[in-house]
PDB file of C-alpha atoms in Angstrom:
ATOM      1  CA  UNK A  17     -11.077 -12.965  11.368  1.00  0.00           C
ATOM      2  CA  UNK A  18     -11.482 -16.684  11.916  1.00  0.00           C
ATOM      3  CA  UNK A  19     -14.528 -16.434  13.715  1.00  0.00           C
ATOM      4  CA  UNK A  20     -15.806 -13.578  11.656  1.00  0.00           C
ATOM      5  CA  UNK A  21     -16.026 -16.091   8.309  1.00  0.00           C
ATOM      6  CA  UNK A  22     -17.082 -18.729  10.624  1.00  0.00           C
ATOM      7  CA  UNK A  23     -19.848 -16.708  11.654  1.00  0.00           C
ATOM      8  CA  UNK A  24     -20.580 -15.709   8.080  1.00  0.00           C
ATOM      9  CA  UNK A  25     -20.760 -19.386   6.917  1.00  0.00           C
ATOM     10  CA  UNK A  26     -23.376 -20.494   9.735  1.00  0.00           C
ATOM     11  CA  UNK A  27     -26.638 -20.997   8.525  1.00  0.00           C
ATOM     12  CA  UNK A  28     -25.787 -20.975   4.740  1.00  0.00           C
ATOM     13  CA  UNK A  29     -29.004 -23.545   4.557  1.00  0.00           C
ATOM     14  CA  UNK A  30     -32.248 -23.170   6.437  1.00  0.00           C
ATOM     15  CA  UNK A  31     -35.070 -25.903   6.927  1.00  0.00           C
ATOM     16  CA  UNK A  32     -35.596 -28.790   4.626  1.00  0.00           C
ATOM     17  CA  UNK A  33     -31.349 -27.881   3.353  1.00  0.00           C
ATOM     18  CA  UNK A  34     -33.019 -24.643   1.028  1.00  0.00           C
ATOM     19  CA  UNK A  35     -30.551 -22.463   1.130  1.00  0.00           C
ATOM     20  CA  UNK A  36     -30.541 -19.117   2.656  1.00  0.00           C
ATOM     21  CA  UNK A  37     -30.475 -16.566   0.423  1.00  0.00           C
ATOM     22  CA  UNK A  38     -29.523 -13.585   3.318  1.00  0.00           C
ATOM     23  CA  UNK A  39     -26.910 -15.750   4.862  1.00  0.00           C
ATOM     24  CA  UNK A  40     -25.443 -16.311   1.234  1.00  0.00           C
ATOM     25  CA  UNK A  41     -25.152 -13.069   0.435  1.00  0.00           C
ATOM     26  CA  UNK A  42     -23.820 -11.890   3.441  1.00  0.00           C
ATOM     27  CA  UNK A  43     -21.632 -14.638   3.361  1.00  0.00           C
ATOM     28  CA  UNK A  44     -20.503 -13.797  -0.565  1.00  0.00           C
ATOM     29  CA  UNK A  45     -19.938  -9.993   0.065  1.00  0.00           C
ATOM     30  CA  UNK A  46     -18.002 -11.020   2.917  1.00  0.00           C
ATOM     31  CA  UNK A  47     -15.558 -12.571   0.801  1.00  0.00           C
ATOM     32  CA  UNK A  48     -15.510  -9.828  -1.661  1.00  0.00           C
ATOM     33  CA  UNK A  49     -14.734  -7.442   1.537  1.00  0.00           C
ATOM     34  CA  UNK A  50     -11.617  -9.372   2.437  1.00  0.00           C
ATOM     35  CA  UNK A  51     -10.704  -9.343  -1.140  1.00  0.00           C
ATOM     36  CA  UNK A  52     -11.186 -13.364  -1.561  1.00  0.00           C
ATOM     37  CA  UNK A  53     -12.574 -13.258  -4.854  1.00  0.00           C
ATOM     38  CA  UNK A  54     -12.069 -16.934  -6.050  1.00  0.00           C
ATOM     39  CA  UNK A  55     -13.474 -18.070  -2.429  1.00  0.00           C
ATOM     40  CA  UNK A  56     -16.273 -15.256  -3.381  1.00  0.00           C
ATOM     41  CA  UNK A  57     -16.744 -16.868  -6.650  1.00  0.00           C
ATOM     42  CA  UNK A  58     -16.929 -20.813  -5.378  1.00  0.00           C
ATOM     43  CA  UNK A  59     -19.548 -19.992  -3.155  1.00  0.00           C
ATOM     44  CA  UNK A  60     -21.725 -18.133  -5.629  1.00  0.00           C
ATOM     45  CA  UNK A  61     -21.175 -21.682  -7.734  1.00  0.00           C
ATOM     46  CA  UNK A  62     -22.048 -23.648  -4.802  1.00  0.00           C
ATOM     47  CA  UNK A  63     -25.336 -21.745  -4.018  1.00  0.00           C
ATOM     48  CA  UNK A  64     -28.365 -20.681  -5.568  1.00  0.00           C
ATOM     49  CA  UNK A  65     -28.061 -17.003  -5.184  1.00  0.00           C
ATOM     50  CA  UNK A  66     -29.830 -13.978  -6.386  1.00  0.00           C
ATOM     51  CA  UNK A  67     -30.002 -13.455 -10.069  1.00  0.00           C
ATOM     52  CA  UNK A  68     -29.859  -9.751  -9.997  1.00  0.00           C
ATOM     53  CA  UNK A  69     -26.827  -9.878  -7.890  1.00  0.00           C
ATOM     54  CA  UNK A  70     -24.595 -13.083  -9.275  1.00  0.00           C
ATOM     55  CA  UNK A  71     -23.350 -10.781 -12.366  1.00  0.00           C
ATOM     56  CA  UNK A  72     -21.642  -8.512 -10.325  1.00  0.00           C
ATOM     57  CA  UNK A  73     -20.482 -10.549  -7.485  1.00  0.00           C
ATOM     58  CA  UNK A  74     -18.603 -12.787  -9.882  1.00  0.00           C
ATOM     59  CA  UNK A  75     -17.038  -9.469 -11.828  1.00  0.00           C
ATOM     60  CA  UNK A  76     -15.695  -8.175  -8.591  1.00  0.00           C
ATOM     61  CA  UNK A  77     -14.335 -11.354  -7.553  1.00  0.00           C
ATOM     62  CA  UNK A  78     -12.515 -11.998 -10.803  1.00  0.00           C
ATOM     63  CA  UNK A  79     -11.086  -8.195 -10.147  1.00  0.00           C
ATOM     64  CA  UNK A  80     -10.191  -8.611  -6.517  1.00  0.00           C
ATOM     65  CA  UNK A  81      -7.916 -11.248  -8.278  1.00  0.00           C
ATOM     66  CA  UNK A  82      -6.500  -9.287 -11.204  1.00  0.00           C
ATOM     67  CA  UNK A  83      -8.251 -11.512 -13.708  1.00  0.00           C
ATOM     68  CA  UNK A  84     -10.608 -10.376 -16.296  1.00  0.00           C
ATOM     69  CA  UNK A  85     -14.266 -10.393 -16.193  1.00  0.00           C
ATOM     70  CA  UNK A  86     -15.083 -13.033 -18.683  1.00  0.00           C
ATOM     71  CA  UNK A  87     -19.089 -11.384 -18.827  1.00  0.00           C
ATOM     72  CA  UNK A  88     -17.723  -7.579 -19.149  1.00  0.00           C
ATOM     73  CA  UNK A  89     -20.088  -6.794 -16.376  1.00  0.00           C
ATOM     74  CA  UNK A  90     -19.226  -3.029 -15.970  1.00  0.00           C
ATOM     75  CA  UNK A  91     -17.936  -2.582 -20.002  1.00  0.00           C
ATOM     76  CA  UNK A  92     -18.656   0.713 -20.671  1.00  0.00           C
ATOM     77  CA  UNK A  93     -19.247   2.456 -17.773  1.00  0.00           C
ATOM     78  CA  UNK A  94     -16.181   4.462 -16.754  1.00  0.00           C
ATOM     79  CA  UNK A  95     -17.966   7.308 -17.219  1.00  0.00           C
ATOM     80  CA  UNK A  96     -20.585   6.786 -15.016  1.00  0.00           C
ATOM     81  CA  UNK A  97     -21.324   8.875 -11.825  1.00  0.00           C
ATOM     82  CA  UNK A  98     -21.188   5.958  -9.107  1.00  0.00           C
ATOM     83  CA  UNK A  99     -18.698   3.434  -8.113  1.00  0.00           C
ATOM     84  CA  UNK A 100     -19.118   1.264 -11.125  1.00  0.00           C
ATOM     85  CA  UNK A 101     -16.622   3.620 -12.839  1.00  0.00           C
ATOM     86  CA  UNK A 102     -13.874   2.468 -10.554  1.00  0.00           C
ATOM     87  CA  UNK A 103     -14.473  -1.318 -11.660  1.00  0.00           C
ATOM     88  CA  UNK A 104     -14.861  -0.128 -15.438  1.00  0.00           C
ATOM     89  CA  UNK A 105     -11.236   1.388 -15.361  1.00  0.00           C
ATOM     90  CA  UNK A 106     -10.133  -1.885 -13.604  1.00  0.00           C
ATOM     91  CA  UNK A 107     -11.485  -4.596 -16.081  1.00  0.00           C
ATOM     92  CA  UNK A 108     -12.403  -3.075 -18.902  1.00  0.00           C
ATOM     93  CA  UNK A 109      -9.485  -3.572 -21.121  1.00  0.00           C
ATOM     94  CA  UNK A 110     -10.996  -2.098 -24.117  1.00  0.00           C
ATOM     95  CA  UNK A 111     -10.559   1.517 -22.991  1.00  0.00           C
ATOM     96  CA  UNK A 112      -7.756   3.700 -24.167  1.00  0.00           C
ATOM     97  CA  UNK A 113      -6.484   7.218 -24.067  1.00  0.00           C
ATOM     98  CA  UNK A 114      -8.739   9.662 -24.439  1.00  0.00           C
ATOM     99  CA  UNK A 115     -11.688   7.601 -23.627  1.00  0.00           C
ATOM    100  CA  UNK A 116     -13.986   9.288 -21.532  1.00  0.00           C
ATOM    101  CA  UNK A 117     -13.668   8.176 -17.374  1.00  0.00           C
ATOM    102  CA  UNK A 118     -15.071   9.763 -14.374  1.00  0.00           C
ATOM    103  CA  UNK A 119     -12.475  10.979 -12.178  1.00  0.00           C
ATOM    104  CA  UNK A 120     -14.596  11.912  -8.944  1.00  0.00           C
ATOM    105  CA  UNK A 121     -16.460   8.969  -8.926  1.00  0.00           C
ATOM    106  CA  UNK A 122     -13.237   6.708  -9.183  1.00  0.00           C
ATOM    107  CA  UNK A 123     -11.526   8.661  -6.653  1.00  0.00           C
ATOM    108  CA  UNK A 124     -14.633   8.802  -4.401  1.00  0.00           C
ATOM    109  CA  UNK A 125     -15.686   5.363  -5.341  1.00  0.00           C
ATOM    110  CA  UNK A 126     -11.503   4.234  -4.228  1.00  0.00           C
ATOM    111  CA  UNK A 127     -11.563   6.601  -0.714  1.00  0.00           C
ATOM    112  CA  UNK A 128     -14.661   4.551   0.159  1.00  0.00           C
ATOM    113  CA  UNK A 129     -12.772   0.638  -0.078  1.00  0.00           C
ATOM    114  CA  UNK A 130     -10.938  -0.299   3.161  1.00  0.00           C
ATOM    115  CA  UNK A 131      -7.571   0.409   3.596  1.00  0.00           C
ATOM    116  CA  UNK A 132      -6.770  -3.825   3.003  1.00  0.00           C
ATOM    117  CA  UNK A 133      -8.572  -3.200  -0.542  1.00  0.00           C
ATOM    118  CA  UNK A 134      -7.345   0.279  -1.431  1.00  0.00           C
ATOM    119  CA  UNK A 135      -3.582  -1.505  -0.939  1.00  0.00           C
ATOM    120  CA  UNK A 136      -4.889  -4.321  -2.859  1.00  0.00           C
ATOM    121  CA  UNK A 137      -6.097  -2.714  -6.154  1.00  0.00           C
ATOM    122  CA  UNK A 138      -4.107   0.645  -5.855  1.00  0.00           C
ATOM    123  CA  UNK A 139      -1.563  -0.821  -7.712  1.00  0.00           C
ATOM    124  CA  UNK A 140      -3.480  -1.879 -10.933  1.00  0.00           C
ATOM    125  CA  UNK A 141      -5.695   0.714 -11.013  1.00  0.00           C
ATOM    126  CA  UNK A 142      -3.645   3.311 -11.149  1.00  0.00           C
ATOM    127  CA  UNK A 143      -1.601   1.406 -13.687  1.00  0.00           C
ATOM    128  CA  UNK A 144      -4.742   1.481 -15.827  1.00  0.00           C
ATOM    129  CA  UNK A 145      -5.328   4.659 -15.261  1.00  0.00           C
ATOM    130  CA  UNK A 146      -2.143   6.557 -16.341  1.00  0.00           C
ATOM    131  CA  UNK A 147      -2.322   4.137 -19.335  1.00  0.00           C
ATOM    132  CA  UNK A 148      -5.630   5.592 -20.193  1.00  0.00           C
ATOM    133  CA  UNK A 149      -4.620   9.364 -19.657  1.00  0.00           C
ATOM    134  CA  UNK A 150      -5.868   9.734 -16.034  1.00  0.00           C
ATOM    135  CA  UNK A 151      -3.351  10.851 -14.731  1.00  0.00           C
ATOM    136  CA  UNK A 152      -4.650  13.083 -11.131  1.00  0.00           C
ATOM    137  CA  UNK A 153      -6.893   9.802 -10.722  1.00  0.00           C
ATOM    138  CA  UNK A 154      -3.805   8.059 -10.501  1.00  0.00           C
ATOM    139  CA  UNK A 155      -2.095  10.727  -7.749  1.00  0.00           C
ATOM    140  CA  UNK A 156      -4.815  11.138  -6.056  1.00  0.00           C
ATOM    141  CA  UNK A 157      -5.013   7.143  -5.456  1.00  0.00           C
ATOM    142  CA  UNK A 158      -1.502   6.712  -4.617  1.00  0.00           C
ATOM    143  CA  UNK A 159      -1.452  10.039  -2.324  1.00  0.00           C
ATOM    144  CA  UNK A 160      -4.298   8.056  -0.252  1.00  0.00           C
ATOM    145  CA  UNK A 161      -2.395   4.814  -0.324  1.00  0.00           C
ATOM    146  CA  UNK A 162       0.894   6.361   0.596  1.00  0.00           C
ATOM    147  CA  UNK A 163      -0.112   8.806   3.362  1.00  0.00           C
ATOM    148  CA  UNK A 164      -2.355   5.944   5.173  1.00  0.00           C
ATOM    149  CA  UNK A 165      -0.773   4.330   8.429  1.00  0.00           C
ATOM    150  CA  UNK A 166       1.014   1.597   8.781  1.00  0.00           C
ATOM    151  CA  UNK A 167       3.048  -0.203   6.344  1.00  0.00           C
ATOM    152  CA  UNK A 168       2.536  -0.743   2.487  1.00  0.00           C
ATOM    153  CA  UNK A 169       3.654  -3.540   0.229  1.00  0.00           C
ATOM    154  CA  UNK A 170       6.532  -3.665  -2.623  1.00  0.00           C
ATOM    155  CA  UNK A 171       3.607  -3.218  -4.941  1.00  0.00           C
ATOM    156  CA  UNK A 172       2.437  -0.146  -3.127  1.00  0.00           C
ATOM    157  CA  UNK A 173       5.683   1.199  -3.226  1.00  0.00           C
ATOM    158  CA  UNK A 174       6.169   0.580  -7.347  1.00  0.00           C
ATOM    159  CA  UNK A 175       3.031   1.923  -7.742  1.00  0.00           C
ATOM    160  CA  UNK A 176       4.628   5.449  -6.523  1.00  0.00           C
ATOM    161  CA  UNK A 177       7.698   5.106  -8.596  1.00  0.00           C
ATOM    162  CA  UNK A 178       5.618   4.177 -11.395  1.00  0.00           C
ATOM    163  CA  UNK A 179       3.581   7.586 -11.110  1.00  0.00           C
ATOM    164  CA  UNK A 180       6.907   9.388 -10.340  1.00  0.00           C
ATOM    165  CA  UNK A 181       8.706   8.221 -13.127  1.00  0.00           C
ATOM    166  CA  UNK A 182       4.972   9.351 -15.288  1.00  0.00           C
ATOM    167  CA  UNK A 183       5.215  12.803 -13.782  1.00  0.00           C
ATOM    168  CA  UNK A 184       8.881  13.058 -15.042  1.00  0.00           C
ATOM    169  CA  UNK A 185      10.564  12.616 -11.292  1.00  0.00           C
ATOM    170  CA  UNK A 186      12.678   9.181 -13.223  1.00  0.00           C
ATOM    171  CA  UNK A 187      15.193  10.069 -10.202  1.00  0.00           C
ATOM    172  CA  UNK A 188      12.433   9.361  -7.275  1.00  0.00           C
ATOM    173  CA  UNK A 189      11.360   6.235  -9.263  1.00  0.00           C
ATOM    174  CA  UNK A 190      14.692   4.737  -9.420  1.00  0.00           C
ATOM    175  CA  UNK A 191      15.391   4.811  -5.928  1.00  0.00           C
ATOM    176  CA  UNK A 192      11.947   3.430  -5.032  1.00  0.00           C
ATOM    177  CA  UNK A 193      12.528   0.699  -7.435  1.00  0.00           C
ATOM    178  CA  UNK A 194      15.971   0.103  -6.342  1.00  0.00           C
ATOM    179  CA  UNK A 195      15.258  -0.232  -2.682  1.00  0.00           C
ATOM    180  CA  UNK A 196      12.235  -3.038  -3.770  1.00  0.00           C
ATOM    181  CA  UNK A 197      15.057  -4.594  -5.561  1.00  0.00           C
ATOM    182  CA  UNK A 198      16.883  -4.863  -2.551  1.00  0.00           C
ATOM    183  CA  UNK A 199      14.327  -7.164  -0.965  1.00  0.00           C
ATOM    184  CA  UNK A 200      13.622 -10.892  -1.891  1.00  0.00           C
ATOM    185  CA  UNK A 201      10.355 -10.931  -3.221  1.00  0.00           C
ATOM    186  CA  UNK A 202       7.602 -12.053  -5.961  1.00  0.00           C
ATOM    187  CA  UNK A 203       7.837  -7.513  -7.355  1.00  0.00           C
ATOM    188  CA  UNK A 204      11.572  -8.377  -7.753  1.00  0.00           C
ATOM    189  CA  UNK A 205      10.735  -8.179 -11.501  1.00  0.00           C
ATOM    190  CA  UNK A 206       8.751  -5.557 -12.077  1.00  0.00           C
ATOM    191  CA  UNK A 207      11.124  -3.277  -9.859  1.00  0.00           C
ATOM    192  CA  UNK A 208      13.592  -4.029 -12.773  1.00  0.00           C
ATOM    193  CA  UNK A 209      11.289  -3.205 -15.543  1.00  0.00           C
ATOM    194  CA  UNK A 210      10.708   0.121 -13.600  1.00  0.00           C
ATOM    195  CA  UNK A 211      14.749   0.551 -12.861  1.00  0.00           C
ATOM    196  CA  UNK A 212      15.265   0.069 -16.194  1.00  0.00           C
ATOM    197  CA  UNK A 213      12.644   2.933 -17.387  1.00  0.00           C
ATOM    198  CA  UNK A 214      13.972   5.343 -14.962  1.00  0.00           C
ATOM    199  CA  UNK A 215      17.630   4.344 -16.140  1.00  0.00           C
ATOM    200  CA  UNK A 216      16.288   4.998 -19.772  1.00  0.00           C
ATOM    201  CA  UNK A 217      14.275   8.297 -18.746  1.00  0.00           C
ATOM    202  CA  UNK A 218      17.507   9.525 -17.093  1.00  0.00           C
ATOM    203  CA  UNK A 219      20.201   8.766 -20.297  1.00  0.00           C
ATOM    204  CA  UNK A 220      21.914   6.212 -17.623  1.00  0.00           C
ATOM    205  CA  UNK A 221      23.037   3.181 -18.318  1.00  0.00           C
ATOM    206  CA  UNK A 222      22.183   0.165 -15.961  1.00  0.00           C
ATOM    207  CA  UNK A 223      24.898  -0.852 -13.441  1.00  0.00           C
ATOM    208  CA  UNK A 224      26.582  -3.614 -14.774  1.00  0.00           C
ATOM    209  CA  UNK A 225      26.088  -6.294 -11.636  1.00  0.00           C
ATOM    210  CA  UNK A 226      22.494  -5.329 -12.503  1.00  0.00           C
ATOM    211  CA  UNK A 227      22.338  -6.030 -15.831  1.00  0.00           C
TER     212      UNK A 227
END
C-alpha cells in the first residue's frame, strides 16, 4: 500500500514544475479509493486540477469522512438512475420519508465499492436510509456487508442490530449490541443507545450495572 501511494504521488509535476493534470487525478481518486477523503481533499487544494472534476472529488471526500458536503454537490439526485443516488442518500440531509430514492441504483451503485468502502459507509448509509423509508436498500446493504469474508467492525455489526431492531427482531439487536458493549471501543456508545432501544422495544428494563 506504501508503495502503491508512493507510486501515485511520483510525477505530480512535469517540466518547468506545471503540474500534471493525469498524475493528479490519478493520484486524487486514489485517495478517494482508500477512503482518505481529507488527504483526497488537501491535494485537490494543493493542485490545479480539473474544473469539471474538483466538485465532485471534494463531495466524496467530505463523505468518505462522514462530513457534509458544504457545495451540496449531488442535492437532489437520489432518484437518479446511476451511482450519484448512492452519494445523494449519503449527504443530502434534506431528504425525508417519502422522498423519492432509487433503490437499484443505490444497491448497484453500493455492490460496485470495494469491500474496505462498502464496510466504511455501510454503516451510515443504511442509517440514512431506514430514516428515509428505504428500508430493502438498507437489507440489502447490510446482507452484502455481513455475508462478505473476513471480519467486520463494531460499526458493521450495529449496523445489523440497528436494521434488526427496524424490522421488529429488538431481541437480535440487543444481543448484537450487547456483545459490542462487551468490547473497549470508540461504538461503546452507540451500542448503548441501540441496547437501550431494544430494551424499550422489548418492555425491559435496563440491567441495573448497565444503567
Amino acid at each position: 500500500l506504501v508503495d502503491q501511494m508512493a507510486d501515485r504521488r511520483n510525477g505530480l509535476s512535469g517540466e518547468f514544475d506545471r503540474p500534471d493534470e493525469k498524475a493528479i487525478a490519478r493520484a486524487i481518486e486514489f485517495q478517494i479509493y482508500l477512503g482518505f477523503g481529507a488527504e483526497a481533499r488537501q491535494l485537490i487544494s494543493a493542485f490545479a486540477t480539473p474544473q469539471d472534476k474538483a466538485p465532485v472529488w471534494r463531495a466524496l471526500g467530505h463523505l468518505l469522512d462522514g462530513d457534509v458536503d458544504p457545495e451540496g454537490t449531488f442535492q437532489g439526485q437520489a432518484a437518479c438512475a446511476g451511482p450519484a443516488a448512492l452519494w445523494a442518500v449519503l449527504g443530502d440531509r434534506s431528504l425525508k420519508q417519502g422522498d423519492a430514492i432509487n433503490d437499484g441504483a443505490i444497491r448497484l451503485a453500493f455492490s460496485a465499492l470495494p469491500l474496505h468502502l462498502r464496510r466504511l459507509l455501510g454503516p451510515p448509509l443504511t442509517e440514512r436510509l431506514l430514516k428515509i423509508g428505504g428500508e430493502e436498500a438498507a437489507r440489502a446493504l447490510r446482507d452484502s456487508i455481513v455475508r462478505a469474508p473476513g471480519e467486520g467492525s463494531s460499526e458493521v455489526s450495529l449496523m445489523e442490530a440497528k436494521v434488526n431492531l427496524h424490522n421488529g427482531d429488538a431481541a437480535a439487536a440487543e444481543t448484537i449490541a450487547d456483545a459490542v458493549m462487551a468490547e473497549p471501543g470508540p461504538s461503546q456508545p452507540q451500542a448503548l443507545i441501540t441496547l437501550t432501544e431494544a430494551r424499550i422495544a422489548q418492555n425491559l428494563p435496563m440491567d441495573p450495572k448497565v444503567a
